[in-house]
């Protein structure tokens, strides 16, 4: 898909802009950035990148706090024909060394507090270093202030790279997913129409911008629609509730929804100006979906995507938004469920490996041709690593990561099935089911759960309630009640941490 002569994502986002005075971004300090400002600012920063020696196809790595300048850096990098490489703000210098030496950027942008350490690492790959702090100031913005706003967007073709995003890497080394200009542009275009975005929309943007959700889904969709976003440095439930009076859409991870539900201010009245709540990046519990509908009158629209594929499926804007399901494939995206061993397509309602194909799917892992080859089928489908099924109505359901599958006594146990049973019990907030090494069974099914304060839930009561509802081989061998489940910034439960915590419990 190419709507303009230059397939550069920046041209596709901004060429032919009708009204440069239209609001693009507002911040809580009241500052307002128009589309014209954004384009001019990206021009200044692109000029700085070129002056620092960044060439077409070079990587620009950035570990910066969320700020408008950080978003401009992304736009400027793409505009300059370079490849944007955002890095999670939680990464330590030790971790950054791996990413920087692997990606070999020509420029690294970091927080001033990390400057010395980053300089040492950057020197190993001859990269230059600039700074950007949480308020968007630093050596990069100082240079940009003095630069020319005019910049001729570098021509790029559909398959040229616009970004590399490293996957979270809970198993083995993190891999750099290479995303092209068309991967990003085509997916955002689809989402604008699927979710009915218009220039009247005001998005509450409280997600981080080093991840596909906040960077591409939230920002690109808003900009393509000529809508505006309220750019928040972090998730703040009280503030978000206030902003709902004048916003129209919120994109969030499931923890946004569970935390907002704990706030008594969440009512039908507080959300009456909003037209759409979208959730993704981790499973939204069916209970949370129902509770949200009851409290606000809005059915959350859940969608499914990943770093490598952008967005794959979405619940419908009009039809039923089914709790616990991630909806239908987006236009142009093919989704199938296969036998993980043979790759043979399975019938509806059968659980297997989810595979996807379409203009949204990435170009492979950076400098890992073998790994890339291993994760694509010969007919071009990408093997997502997610287990799931497609139901009779065509809705996709995710049943967990393949690596989270528990094999106990030779039987496959899908954690989601047991988690759903436990989550439905009175007093239980949420649960995570994991496989832990077991001398007799290979892996022992183990449940870890969080309960409401003061709830009368114990290992014995959970096992009693499950008895007769689950086949014997699926029954947890142990149940642990904890205060909270370990989660990463995108709200994903870190089962690898749980597996490590409980790794010795069945040892003889
Ligand atoms: P990431 O690459 O960090 O975006 O993680 C992608 C993974 O998050 C997917 O492969 C899924 O396992 C999970 N994920 C994303 N959206 C959903 C969803 N709506 N429901 C369940 N899992 C999801």
Coordinates of C-alpha atoms and ligand atoms in Angstrom, one line a residue:
X1 CA 0.0 0.0 0.0
X2 CA 1.4 3.4 -0.9
X3 CA -0.8 6.4 -0.9
X4 CA 1.9 9.0 -1.8
X5 CA 4.9 9.1 -4.0
X6 CA 7.2 8.7 -1.0
X7 CA 6.4 5.6 1.1
X8 CA 8.2 7.2 4.0
X9 CA 5.9 6.9 7.0
X10 CA 6.5 10.6 7.8
X11 CA 5.3 11.6 4.3
X12 CA 2.3 9.4 4.7
X13 CA 1.5 10.9 8.0
X14 CA 1.9 14.5 7.2
X15 CA 2.0 15.3 3.4
X16 CA -0.9 17.4 2.3
X17 CA -1.9 18.4 5.8
X18 CA -4.9 20.7 5.4
X19 CA -4.7 22.7 8.6
X20 CA -1.3 23.1 10.3
X21 CA -3.0 25.0 13.2
X22 CA -4.9 21.9 14.1
X23 CA -4.1 20.6 17.6
X24 CA -2.0 17.4 17.7
X25 CA -0.8 17.1 21.3
X26 CA -1.6 18.8 24.6
X27 CA 0.2 18.3 27.9
X28 CA -0.9 18.6 31.4
X29 CA 1.1 21.8 31.9
X30 CA -1.3 23.3 29.3
X31 CA 1.2 23.4 26.4
X32 CA -0.3 22.7 23.0
X33 CA 1.5 21.4 20.0
X34 CA -0.1 21.8 16.6
X35 CA 0.4 19.6 13.5
X36 CA 2.5 22.5 12.0
X37 CA 4.6 22.7 15.2
X38 CA 5.2 18.9 15.1
X39 CA 6.3 18.9 11.5
X40 CA 8.6 21.9 12.0
X41 CA 10.1 20.4 15.2
X42 CA 10.7 17.1 13.4
X43 CA 12.4 19.1 10.6
X44 CA 14.7 20.7 13.1
X45 CA 15.5 17.4 14.8
X46 CA 16.0 15.6 11.5
X47 CA 18.6 18.3 10.5
X48 CA 20.4 17.7 13.8
X49 CA 20.5 13.9 13.1
X50 CA 22.0 14.5 9.7
X51 CA 24.5 17.0 11.2
X52 CA 25.5 14.2 13.7
X53 CA 26.3 11.9 10.8
X54 CA 23.1 9.8 10.8
X55 CA 22.7 8.3 7.3
X56 CA 19.8 6.6 5.5
X57 CA 19.3 3.2 7.1
X58 CA 21.4 4.0 10.2
X59 CA 19.9 3.2 13.6
X60 CA 19.1 5.9 16.1
X61 CA 18.7 4.3 19.6
X62 CA 16.8 6.1 22.3
X63 CA 16.4 5.4 26.0
X64 CA 14.5 8.4 27.1
X65 CA 11.6 9.2 29.4
X66 CA 8.3 9.9 27.8
X67 CA 8.1 13.5 26.4
X68 CA 6.9 15.3 23.3
X69 CA 10.6 15.7 22.3
X70 CA 11.1 11.9 22.5
X71 CA 8.1 11.5 20.2
X72 CA 9.5 14.1 17.9
X73 CA 12.8 12.2 17.9
X74 CA 10.9 9.1 16.5
X75 CA 9.2 11.2 13.8
X76 CA 12.5 12.9 12.9
X77 CA 14.4 9.6 12.7
X78 CA 11.8 8.2 10.3
X79 CA 11.8 11.4 8.3
X80 CA 15.6 11.4 8.0
X81 CA 15.3 7.8 6.5
X82 CA 17.0 6.3 9.6
X83 CA 15.7 3.5 11.8
X84 CA 14.2 4.3 15.2
X85 CA 15.2 2.0 18.0
X86 CA 13.4 2.8 21.3
X87 CA 14.6 1.1 24.5
X88 CA 12.6 0.4 27.6
X89 CA 13.5 3.0 30.3
X90 CA 13.9 0.2 32.8
X91 CA 17.0 -1.3 31.1
X92 CA 20.2 -1.0 33.0
X93 CA 23.6 -0.1 31.4
X94 CA 24.5 -3.8 31.4
X95 CA 21.4 -4.6 29.3
X96 CA 21.8 -1.5 27.1
X97 CA 25.3 -2.7 26.2
X98 CA 23.7 -5.8 24.5
X99 CA 21.2 -3.7 22.5
X100 CA 23.7 -1.1 21.4
X101 CA 26.4 -3.5 20.4
X102 CA 23.9 -5.6 18.6
X103 CA 22.1 -2.8 16.7
X104 CA 25.2 -0.7 16.1
X105 CA 23.4 2.7 16.0
X106 CA 25.2 5.7 14.8
X107 CA 23.5 7.9 17.4
X108 CA 22.3 7.0 20.9
X109 CA 20.0 9.4 22.8
X110 CA 19.8 8.9 26.6
X111 CA 18.8 10.6 29.8
X112 CA 21.5 12.9 31.2
X113 CA 21.8 10.7 34.3
X114 CA 23.1 7.8 32.1
X115 CA 25.4 9.9 29.9
X116 CA 28.8 8.7 31.2
X117 CA 27.9 5.0 31.1
X118 CA 26.3 5.3 27.7
X119 CA 29.3 7.1 26.3
X120 CA 31.5 4.2 27.2
X121 CA 29.2 1.7 25.5
X122 CA 28.6 3.9 22.4
X123 CA 32.3 4.3 21.9
X124 CA 32.5 0.5 21.2
X125 CA 30.4 1.0 18.1
X126 CA 31.6 4.5 17.3
X127 CA 28.1 6.0 18.0
X128 CA 27.6 9.6 19.0
X129 CA 25.6 10.4 22.1
X130 CA 23.0 13.1 22.8
X131 CA 20.8 13.7 25.8
X132 CA 17.1 14.2 26.4
X133 CA 15.5 14.4 29.9
X134 CA 12.0 13.7 31.2
X135 CA 10.9 17.3 30.5
X136 CA 12.2 16.9 26.9
X137 CA 15.3 19.1 27.3
X138 CA 18.9 18.1 26.7
X139 CA 21.7 18.5 24.2
X140 CA 19.5 17.2 21.4
X141 CA 16.7 19.8 21.9
X142 CA 19.3 22.6 22.4
X143 CA 20.8 21.7 19.0
X144 CA 17.3 21.4 17.5
X145 CA 16.3 24.9 18.7
X146 CA 19.0 26.4 16.5
X147 CA 18.4 24.2 13.5
X148 CA 16.4 25.0 10.3
X149 CA 12.8 23.8 10.3
X150 CA 12.8 22.9 6.6
X151 CA 13.8 19.3 5.8
X152 CA 13.2 17.3 2.7
X153 CA 11.8 14.0 3.9
X154 CA 14.1 11.2 2.7
X155 CA 12.4 9.0 0.1
X156 CA 11.8 5.4 1.3
X157 CA 10.1 2.5 -0.2
X158 CA 7.4 0.3 1.5
X159 CA 9.9 -2.4 2.7
X160 CA 12.6 -0.1 4.0
X161 CA 13.0 -0.2 7.7
X162 CA 11.4 2.5 9.9
X163 CA 12.0 1.0 13.3
X164 CA 13.6 -1.9 15.2
X165 CA 11.9 -2.9 18.5
X166 CA 13.5 -5.4 20.7
X167 CA 11.1 -8.0 22.1
X168 CA 11.0 -8.4 25.9
X169 CA 13.0 -11.6 25.7
X170 CA 11.6 -13.6 28.6
X171 CA 13.1 -16.7 27.0
X172 CA 16.7 -16.3 25.7
X173 CA 18.1 -13.1 24.2
X174 CA 15.9 -10.3 23.2
X175 CA 15.4 -10.1 19.4
X176 CA 15.2 -7.0 17.3
X177 CA 12.0 -7.0 15.3
X178 CA 12.5 -5.1 12.0
X179 CA 9.4 -3.0 11.0
X180 CA 9.1 -1.4 7.7
X181 CA 7.4 1.9 6.7
X182 CA 4.5 0.0 5.2
X183 CA 4.2 -2.3 8.2
X184 CA 3.5 0.7 10.4
X185 CA 1.5 2.8 7.9
X186 CA -0.8 0.1 6.7
X187 CA -1.6 -1.1 10.2
X188 CA -2.4 2.4 11.4
X189 CA -4.6 3.1 8.4
X190 CA -6.6 -0.1 9.1
X191 CA -7.0 0.8 12.7
X192 CA -8.2 4.4 12.0
X193 CA -11.1 3.1 10.0
X194 CA -11.8 -0.1 12.1
X195 CA -12.0 2.0 15.3
X196 CA -13.7 5.0 13.5
X197 CA -11.1 7.6 14.4
X198 CA -11.8 11.1 13.1
X199 CA -10.2 14.5 13.6
X200 CA -12.7 15.1 16.4
X201 CA -11.1 12.4 18.6
X202 CA -9.1 13.2 21.7
X203 CA -7.0 10.3 22.9
X204 CA -5.9 9.8 26.5
X205 CA -2.3 8.7 25.9
X206 CA -0.9 7.3 29.2
X207 CA 1.2 4.5 27.7
X208 CA 5.0 4.4 27.5
X209 CA 6.4 5.2 24.0
X210 CA 9.2 2.6 23.9
X211 CA 6.6 -0.1 23.0
X212 CA 4.5 -0.8 20.0
X213 CA 1.3 0.0 21.9
X214 CA 2.1 3.6 22.9
X215 CA 4.4 4.4 20.0
X216 CA 2.7 3.0 17.0
X217 CA -0.9 2.1 17.8
X218 CA -1.7 5.2 20.0
X219 CA 0.5 7.8 18.3
X220 CA 0.3 6.8 14.7
X221 CA -3.4 6.2 14.7
X222 CA -4.0 9.6 16.3
X223 CA -1.8 11.4 13.8
X224 CA -3.2 9.6 10.8
X225 CA -6.7 10.6 11.9
X226 CA -5.6 14.2 12.4
X227 CA -7.0 13.8 15.9
X228 CA -5.3 15.0 19.1
X229 CA -3.9 13.3 22.1
X230 CA -3.5 14.3 25.7
X231 CA 0.1 13.2 26.4
X232 CA 0.6 12.0 30.0
X233 CA 3.9 11.1 31.4
X234 CA 2.4 8.1 33.3
X235 CA -0.8 6.4 34.3
X236 CA -2.6 8.4 36.9
X237 CA -6.2 7.2 37.5
X238 CA -7.5 10.4 39.2
X239 CA -6.2 12.6 36.5
X240 CA -7.5 10.2 33.7
X241 CA -10.9 10.3 35.3
X242 CA -11.0 14.1 35.1
X243 CA -9.7 14.1 31.5
X244 CA -12.5 11.7 30.4
X245 CA -14.9 14.7 30.6
X246 CA -13.3 16.1 27.4
X247 CA -11.5 13.1 25.8
X248 CA -13.1 10.5 23.5
X249 CA -10.8 7.5 23.4
X250 CA -8.5 5.7 25.8
X251 CA -6.0 3.0 24.9
X252 CA -4.8 1.0 27.8
X253 CA -3.2 -2.1 29.1
X254 CA -5.5 -4.3 31.3
X255 CA -4.0 -2.9 34.5
X256 CA -5.4 0.6 33.5
X257 CA -8.8 -0.9 33.6
X258 CA -8.4 -2.9 36.8
X259 CA -7.0 0.1 38.6
X260 CA -9.6 2.5 37.3
X261 CA -12.3 0.1 38.5
X262 CA -10.9 0.4 42.0
X263 CA -11.6 4.2 41.8
X264 CA -15.1 5.2 43.1
X265 CA -15.0 8.1 40.6
X266 CA -15.5 5.7 37.7
X267 CA -19.2 6.0 36.9
X268 CA -21.4 6.2 33.8
X269 CA -21.4 10.0 34.3
X270 CA -17.6 10.2 34.4
X271 CA -17.3 8.3 31.1
X272 CA -20.3 9.8 29.2
X273 CA -18.1 11.9 26.9
X274 CA -15.9 8.9 25.9
X275 CA -16.8 6.9 22.8
X276 CA -14.3 4.1 23.0
X277 CA -12.1 2.2 25.5
X278 CA -9.5 -0.1 23.9
X279 CA -7.4 -2.7 25.7
X280 CA -4.4 -4.8 24.6
X281 CA -0.9 -6.0 25.2
X282 CA -2.0 -8.6 27.8
X283 CA -5.3 -10.5 28.4
X284 CA -8.2 -8.5 29.8
X285 CA -10.0 -10.7 32.3
X286 CA -13.6 -11.4 31.2
X287 CA -14.7 -10.3 34.7
X288 CA -12.9 -6.9 34.2
X289 CA -14.7 -6.5 30.9
X290 CA -18.1 -7.2 32.5
X291 CA -17.5 -5.1 35.5
X292 CA -16.4 -2.2 33.3
X293 CA -19.6 -2.5 31.2
X294 CA -21.7 -2.5 34.4
X295 CA -20.0 0.5 35.9
X296 CA -19.7 2.7 32.8
X297 CA -22.1 1.3 30.1
X298 CA -19.1 0.9 27.7
X299 CA -17.9 -2.5 26.5
X300 CA -14.1 -2.4 26.3
X301 CA -12.9 -3.2 22.8
X302 CA -10.1 -5.7 23.2
X303 CA -7.5 -6.2 20.4
X304 CA -4.5 -8.5 19.9
X305 CA -1.1 -7.6 18.6
X306 CA 2.6 -8.0 19.2
X307 CA 5.9 -6.2 18.5
X308 CA 6.6 -8.4 15.5
X309 CA 3.1 -8.0 13.9
X310 CA 1.6 -4.7 14.9
X311 CA -2.1 -5.4 15.4
X312 CA -3.7 -8.6 14.2
X313 CA -7.2 -8.8 15.4
X314 CA -9.8 -6.6 17.0
X315 CA -13.2 -6.9 18.5
X316 CA -15.7 -5.1 16.3
X317 CA -16.7 -1.5 16.6
X318 CA -20.3 -2.2 16.0
X319 CA -21.0 -5.9 16.7
X320 CA -20.4 -7.9 19.9
X321 CA -17.3 -7.1 21.9
X322 CA -16.9 -10.5 23.5
X323 CA -15.3 -10.7 27.0
X324 CA -12.2 -12.9 26.9
X325 CA -11.9 -12.8 23.1
X326 CA -9.7 -10.7 20.9
X327 CA -12.0 -10.4 18.0
X328 CA -11.6 -10.9 14.2
X329 CA -8.6 -10.5 11.9
X330 CA -8.2 -6.9 10.8
X331 CA -8.8 -6.3 7.1
X332 CA -5.9 -7.7 5.0
X333 CA -4.6 -9.8 7.9
X334 CA -5.0 -13.6 7.7
X335 CA -5.0 -15.5 11.0
X336 CA -5.1 -19.3 11.3
X337 CA -4.6 -21.9 14.0
X338 CA -2.3 -24.8 13.3
X339 CA -1.0 -28.0 14.9
X340 CA 2.3 -26.6 16.4
X341 CA 4.3 -29.7 15.2
X342 CA 3.1 -30.1 11.6
X343 CA 1.7 -26.6 10.8
X344 CA -1.5 -28.2 9.5
X345 CA -4.5 -25.9 9.8
X346 CA -6.9 -26.9 12.5
X347 CA -10.8 -26.7 12.5
X348 CA -12.6 -24.0 14.4
X349 CA -12.8 -24.4 18.2
X350 CA -9.6 -26.5 18.2
X351 CA -6.6 -25.2 20.2
X352 CA -3.3 -24.7 18.5
X353 CA -0.7 -22.2 17.4
X354 CA -1.8 -18.9 16.1
X355 CA -0.2 -17.8 12.9
X356 CA -0.6 -14.6 11.0
X357 CA 0.2 -13.1 7.6
X358 CA -0.4 -9.7 6.1
X359 CA 1.2 -6.3 5.5
X360 CA 1.4 -5.8 9.2
X361 CA 3.9 -8.6 9.7
X362 CA 7.6 -7.6 10.3
X363 CA 10.6 -8.2 8.0
X364 CA 12.4 -10.5 10.4
X365 CA 14.8 -10.4 13.3
X366 CA 17.7 -8.1 13.1
X367 CA 20.9 -10.0 12.2
X368 CA 19.2 -13.4 13.1
X369 CA 18.4 -15.0 9.7
X370 CA 18.1 -18.5 11.1
X371 CA 15.8 -17.4 13.9
X372 CA 13.7 -15.5 11.4
X373 CA 13.5 -18.5 9.1
X374 CA 12.5 -20.8 11.9
X375 CA 9.5 -18.6 12.8
X376 CA 8.0 -18.3 9.4
X377 CA 6.1 -21.1 7.5
X378 CA 7.1 -21.6 3.9
X379 CA 3.8 -19.9 2.8
X380 CA 4.7 -16.7 4.7
X381 CA 2.7 -17.1 7.9
X382 CA 4.5 -16.0 11.1
X383 CA 4.3 -18.4 14.0
X384 CA 3.3 -16.1 16.8
X385 CA 4.1 -18.4 19.7
X386 CA 0.6 -17.7 21.1
X387 CA -1.8 -20.6 21.6
X388 CA -5.4 -20.1 20.9
X389 CA -8.4 -21.0 18.9
X390 CA -10.9 -19.4 16.5
X391 CA -14.5 -20.0 17.6
X392 CA -17.5 -20.8 15.5
X393 CA -18.3 -17.1 15.1
X394 CA -14.8 -16.3 13.9
X395 CA -13.6 -14.7 17.1
X396 CA -10.0 -15.4 18.0
X397 CA -9.2 -16.4 21.6
X398 CA -5.7 -16.4 23.1
X399 CA -5.0 -19.2 25.6
X400 CA -1.5 -18.1 26.5
X401 CA 2.1 -18.2 25.2
X402 CA 3.2 -21.6 23.9
X403 CA 6.1 -21.6 26.3
X404 CA 3.6 -21.3 29.2
X405 CA 1.8 -24.5 28.2
X406 CA 2.1 -27.0 31.1
X407 CA 2.8 -30.6 30.3
X408 CA 1.8 -32.7 33.3
X409 CA 2.0 -36.5 33.1
X410 CA 2.2 -36.2 29.3
X411 CA -1.0 -34.2 29.1
X412 CA -1.2 -30.7 27.8
X413 CA -2.7 -28.3 30.3
X414 CA -3.7 -24.8 29.0
X415 CA -3.2 -22.4 31.9
X416 CA -6.0 -20.1 30.8
X417 CA -8.6 -22.8 31.3
X418 CA -7.7 -23.2 34.9
X419 CA -7.1 -19.5 35.5
X420 CA -10.7 -18.8 34.2
X421 CA -12.1 -21.4 36.7
X422 CA -10.2 -19.9 39.6
X423 CA -10.9 -16.2 38.6
X424 CA -14.6 -16.9 38.7
X425 CA -14.4 -18.0 42.4
X426 CA -15.8 -15.5 44.9
X427 CA -13.0 -13.5 46.6
X428 CA -10.4 -14.2 43.8
X429 CA -9.1 -11.1 41.9
X430 CA -6.8 -13.0 39.5
X431 CA -4.6 -16.0 39.1
X432 CA -1.6 -17.3 37.1
X433 CA -1.2 -21.0 36.5
X434 CA 2.3 -22.3 35.8
X435 CA 4.2 -25.5 35.3
X436 CA 6.9 -26.3 37.8
X437 CA 9.4 -29.2 37.6
X438 CA 7.9 -32.3 39.3
X439 CA 9.7 -35.6 39.9
X440 CA 6.7 -37.8 38.9
X441 CA 4.8 -35.7 36.4
X442 CA 7.5 -33.8 34.6
X443 CA 5.7 -30.6 35.5
X444 CA 3.3 -29.9 38.3
X445 CA 0.3 -27.6 37.7
X446 CA 0.7 -24.8 40.2
X447 CA -1.7 -21.9 40.8
X448 CA -0.7 -18.5 42.2
X449 CA -3.6 -16.2 43.1
X450 CA -4.4 -12.8 44.4
X451 CA -7.5 -12.4 46.5
X452 CA -9.6 -9.5 47.7
X453 CA -8.6 -8.2 51.1
X454 CA -10.1 -10.3 53.9
X455 CA -11.5 -12.9 51.4
X456 CA -11.8 -16.4 52.9
X457 CA -9.8 -18.2 50.2
X458 CA -7.2 -20.8 50.9
X459 CA -5.4 -23.6 49.1
X460 CA -7.9 -26.1 50.5
X461 CA -11.0 -24.0 49.5
X462 CA -9.7 -23.5 45.9
X463 CA -8.9 -27.2 45.4
X464 CA -12.3 -28.1 46.8
X465 CA -14.1 -25.8 44.5
X466 CA -12.1 -27.1 41.5
X467 CA -12.8 -30.7 42.3
X468 CA -15.2 -32.2 39.8
X469 CA -14.9 -29.1 37.5
X470 CA -11.6 -30.0 36.1
X471 CA -10.1 -33.3 34.9
X472 CA -7.7 -34.8 37.5
X473 CA -4.6 -34.1 35.4
X474 CA -5.5 -30.4 35.2
X475 CA -5.9 -30.0 38.9
X476 CA -3.3 -27.8 40.6
X477 CA -1.0 -29.7 42.9
X478 CA -0.3 -26.6 44.9
X479 CA -2.1 -23.3 45.3
X480 CA -0.4 -20.2 46.6
X481 CA -2.1 -16.9 47.7
X482 CA 0.1 -13.8 47.2
X483 CA -0.4 -10.1 47.5
X484 CA 0.2 -9.4 43.8
X485 CA 1.5 -11.1 40.6
X486 CA 4.8 -9.9 39.1
X487 CA 4.1 -7.7 36.0
X488 CA 6.1 -5.8 33.5
X489 CA 5.3 -2.2 32.4
X490 CA 2.9 -3.4 29.8
X491 CA 0.8 -5.2 32.4
X492 CA 2.0 -8.7 31.4
X493 CA 2.2 -11.3 34.2
X494 CA 5.8 -12.4 34.3
X495 CA 5.3 -16.2 34.5
X496 CA 9.1 -16.7 34.2
X497 CA 9.5 -15.0 37.5
X498 CA 6.8 -17.2 39.1
X499 CA 8.3 -20.3 37.7
X500 CA 11.6 -19.3 39.2
X501 CA 10.1 -18.5 42.6
X502 CA 8.4 -21.9 42.9
X503 CA 10.9 -24.0 41.0
X504 CA 11.9 -26.2 44.0
X505 CA 8.5 -26.9 45.6
X506 CA 8.0 -30.4 44.1
X507 CA 11.6 -31.5 44.6
X508 CA 11.8 -34.7 46.7
Ligands
LIG1 P1 4.5 -7.5 22.9 O1 5.4 -8.0 21.7 O2 5.3 -7.0 24.1 O3 3.5 -6.5 22.4 O4 3.8 -8.8 23.4 C1 2.9 -9.5 22.5 C2 2.2 -10.6 23.2 O5 1.3 -10.0 24.2 C3 1.4 -11.4 22.3 O6 2.1 -12.4 21.6 C4 0.4 -12.0 23.3 O7 1.0 -13.1 24.0 C5 0.2 -10.9 24.3 N1 -1.0 -10.1 24.0 C6 -1.2 -9.0 23.4 N2 -2.5 -8.6 23.3 C7 -3.1 -9.5 24.0 C8 -4.5 -9.7 24.3 N3 -5.4 -8.8 24.0 N4 -4.9 -10.8 25.0 C9 -3.9 -11.7 25.4 N5 -2.6 -11.6 25.1 C10 -2.2 -10.5 24.4

